[in-house]
Amino acid sequence: MPISFFVDPLRESRPRDAARGDRWIDRWLAACADLAELKRSNPMTDAVIDAIDGRMIRIGDKWLADFASCNYLGFDLDSEIIEAIPEYLRRWGTHPSWSRLLGSPVLYEQIEDRLTELLGCEDSLILPTITHIHMSVIPVLAAGGTIFLDSRAHKTIYDGCQLARARGATVKRFAFEDPDDLDRQLRDDRAHTRIVCMDGVNSITGNAPDLAAFARVTRRHGALLYVDDAHGFGVIGERSPDELSPYGCRGSSIVRHLDETYEGIVLVGGFSKAYSSLAAFIACPTPLKELLKTAAPPYLYSGPPPVASLATTLAGFDVNDRRGDALRQTLYRRTIRVLDTLHRLGVRTLNHSGFPIIEVPLSDHHDIGAVGRFLFEHGIYVTLAAYPLVPKDEVGFRIQVTAANGDDEIEQLCDVLGLLSQRFALQREDDLREAA
Ligand SMILES: Cc1ncc(COP(=O)(O)O)c(C=O)c1O
């Protein structure tokens, strides 16, 4: 599931656990109990999708509007991209089953060249998934020094940091969205190597961090800033007076969107969301790319993405060049329609960016199962954000809008949100104002 895992049961073990003879597996099971119950009892988790028709999905005999996929630009359904695949398969077969160090079809170079140009970075390296990158690159970059980890970082970043810790690095957490806390911690740390790991567009809140502030702090302390913009790449990009929407142009990701430079920043992102393809990248200086070719295990040992994914990535660049900004304009318009509906209902969402990830927290986290069933019965498919994927006061559901959701599906969603807000206690915008 593409969202954070909030607690670490292994870290949370207390002395009394050991005294009682608790096993680590029991602590894992206890930590995941809410989620496991949801998986068992709710049609909205672990579902088998029997068919799709555009952005409608069929589960058994029930058709639902899908607001749970990350195919933000609708490239998974784009006929121009789909039709590009057979020619690549004819030329390259289904799968280049060499590890990349053994040999890479020239398609990789073509992707890296186009990506480097799009991002405006020095160089880039393609590996199969972001998870592979975090698990292999973070330990290399940490080099036994200190990692400063955003306390709300995505689970896959967290896991990469745990592996680095096993290789001798120290992991310290800094408060979410708090560059001042990071500044204090960096000031007090004297490690030879310091790296700061965090998300770009956050997969739960849908908001971007204040990258300029974090970059200022990390540069001032001579640390490296490592940013995972899985959800921003393809959606947000460089600003321009001619832009069709506030998402900016070209989907060139968070560094360009916020008009930052790549000095002291390593950007990671993937094609498996906005580009609907299995591949991921690290944007970095050329010497680091060359180092990673021998130091990052997936380049040496892992199977590569299938040719169809390399094909859809390349065809995706073409479509992005020609129609991407228009698709992002549609995506923005549909997202704003949903956000306006929530606002009109007085319902709180964590999203204040207008980006297409809209988390709606419940007043009572115990309602999650019933809310999931209600949405399912009313034909709406979303991601349920249960504890421990999110903290208890943020348990709720996450709507992801894509350019391929029709206006009729958006209207259906808005109607159902109205019914839901009458039936269940959702957190209110007013509560937030009173608390402030
Ligand atoms: C922020 C973030 N990073 C990483 C990942 C994992 O990406 P991949 O599937 O390429 O490993 C996800 C997936 O949902 C994500 O949301």
Coordinates of N, CA and C and ligand atoms in Angstrom, one line a residue, residues 1-4 70 72 128-134 153-157 199-203 228-231 268-273 277-280 398, ligand 1:
M1 N 0.9 -1.2 0.0 CA 0.0 0.0 0.0 C 0.9 1.2 0.0
P2 N 0.6 2.2 -0.8 CA 1.6 3.3 -1.0 C 1.6 4.4 0.0
I3 N 1.4 4.0 1.3 CA 1.5 5.1 2.3 C 2.3 4.7 3.5
S4 N 2.6 5.6 4.3 CA 3.5 5.4 5.4 C 3.1 4.4 6.4
C70 N -2.7 5.4 -8.7 CA -1.8 6.5 -8.7 C -1.5 6.9 -10.2
Y72 N -2.0 9.1 -12.2 CA -2.5 10.5 -12.2 C -2.8 11.1 -13.6
P128 N 14.8 -0.6 -11.1 CA 13.4 -1.1 -11.3 C 12.4 -0.3 -10.5
T129 N 12.6 -0.1 -9.2 CA 11.6 0.6 -8.4 C 12.3 1.5 -7.4
I130 N 11.4 2.4 -6.8 CA 12.0 3.3 -5.8 C 12.4 2.5 -4.6
T131 N 11.7 1.5 -4.2 CA 12.0 0.6 -3.1 C 13.5 0.1 -3.3
H132 N 13.8 -0.4 -4.5 CA 15.2 -0.8 -4.7 C 16.1 0.3 -4.5
I133 N 15.8 1.5 -4.9 CA 16.7 2.6 -4.8 C 16.9 3.0 -3.3
H134 N 15.8 3.1 -2.5 CA 16.0 3.4 -1.1 C 16.9 2.4 -0.4
A153 N 8.4 10.1 7.1 CA 8.9 9.6 5.8 C 8.2 8.3 5.4
H154 N 8.1 8.1 4.1 CA 7.5 6.9 3.6 C 8.2 5.7 4.1
K155 N 7.4 4.6 4.3 CA 7.9 3.4 4.9 C 9.2 2.8 4.1
T156 N 9.2 3.0 2.8 CA 10.3 2.5 2.0 C 11.6 3.3 2.3
I157 N 11.5 4.6 2.6 CA 12.7 5.4 2.9 C 13.1 4.9 4.3
D199 N 10.3 12.9 2.1 CA 9.4 12.9 0.9 C 9.4 14.2 0.2
G200 N 9.1 14.2 -1.1 CA 8.6 15.4 -1.8 C 7.2 15.6 -1.5
V201 N 6.3 15.5 -2.5 CA 4.9 15.5 -2.3 C 4.5 14.3 -1.4
N202 N 3.9 14.6 -0.3 CA 3.7 13.6 0.7 C 2.5 12.7 0.3
S203 N 2.7 11.4 0.5 CA 1.7 10.4 0.0 C 0.5 10.4 0.9
D228 N 12.4 11.9 -2.0 CA 11.6 11.0 -2.7 C 10.3 11.7 -3.2
D229 N 10.3 12.0 -4.5 CA 9.1 12.7 -5.0 C 8.2 11.7 -5.9
A230 N 8.0 10.6 -5.4 CA 7.2 9.6 -6.1 C 5.9 10.2 -6.6
H231 N 5.2 11.0 -5.8 CA 3.9 11.5 -6.2 C 3.9 12.9 -6.9
V268 N 14.8 11.4 -6.0 CA 14.4 10.0 -6.4 C 12.9 10.1 -6.8
G269 N 12.6 9.4 -7.8 CA 11.2 9.3 -8.3 C 10.9 8.1 -9.1
G270 N 9.7 7.9 -9.5 CA 9.3 6.7 -10.2 C 8.4 6.9 -11.3
F271 N 8.3 5.9 -12.2 CA 7.4 6.0 -13.3 C 6.1 5.2 -13.0
S272 N 6.1 4.6 -11.8 CA 5.0 3.7 -11.6 C 3.7 4.4 -11.1
K273 N 3.8 5.7 -11.0 CA 2.6 6.5 -10.6 C 2.1 7.3 -11.9
S277 N 4.1 3.0 -15.4 CA 5.2 2.1 -15.9 C 6.1 1.6 -14.8
L278 N 6.6 0.5 -14.9 CA 7.5 0.0 -13.8 C 8.9 0.4 -14.1
A279 N 9.4 1.4 -13.4 CA 10.8 1.9 -13.5 C 10.9 3.0 -12.5
A280 N 12.1 3.3 -12.0 CA 12.3 4.4 -11.1 C 13.7 5.0 -11.4
R398 N -8.3 8.0 1.7 CA -7.5 8.9 0.8 C -8.1 8.7 -0.6
Ligands
LIG1 C1 6.5 8.1 -1.5 C2 6.7 6.7 -2.0 N1 7.9 6.2 -2.2 C3 8.1 5.0 -2.7 C4 7.1 4.2 -3.0 C5 7.4 2.8 -3.6 O1 7.6 3.0 -5.0 P1 8.0 1.7 -5.8 O2 6.8 1.0 -6.1 O3 8.6 2.3 -7.1 O4 9.0 0.9 -5.0 C6 5.8 4.7 -2.9 C7 4.7 3.8 -3.4 O5 3.6 3.9 -3.2 C8 5.6 6.0 -2.4 O6 4.3 6.4 -2.2

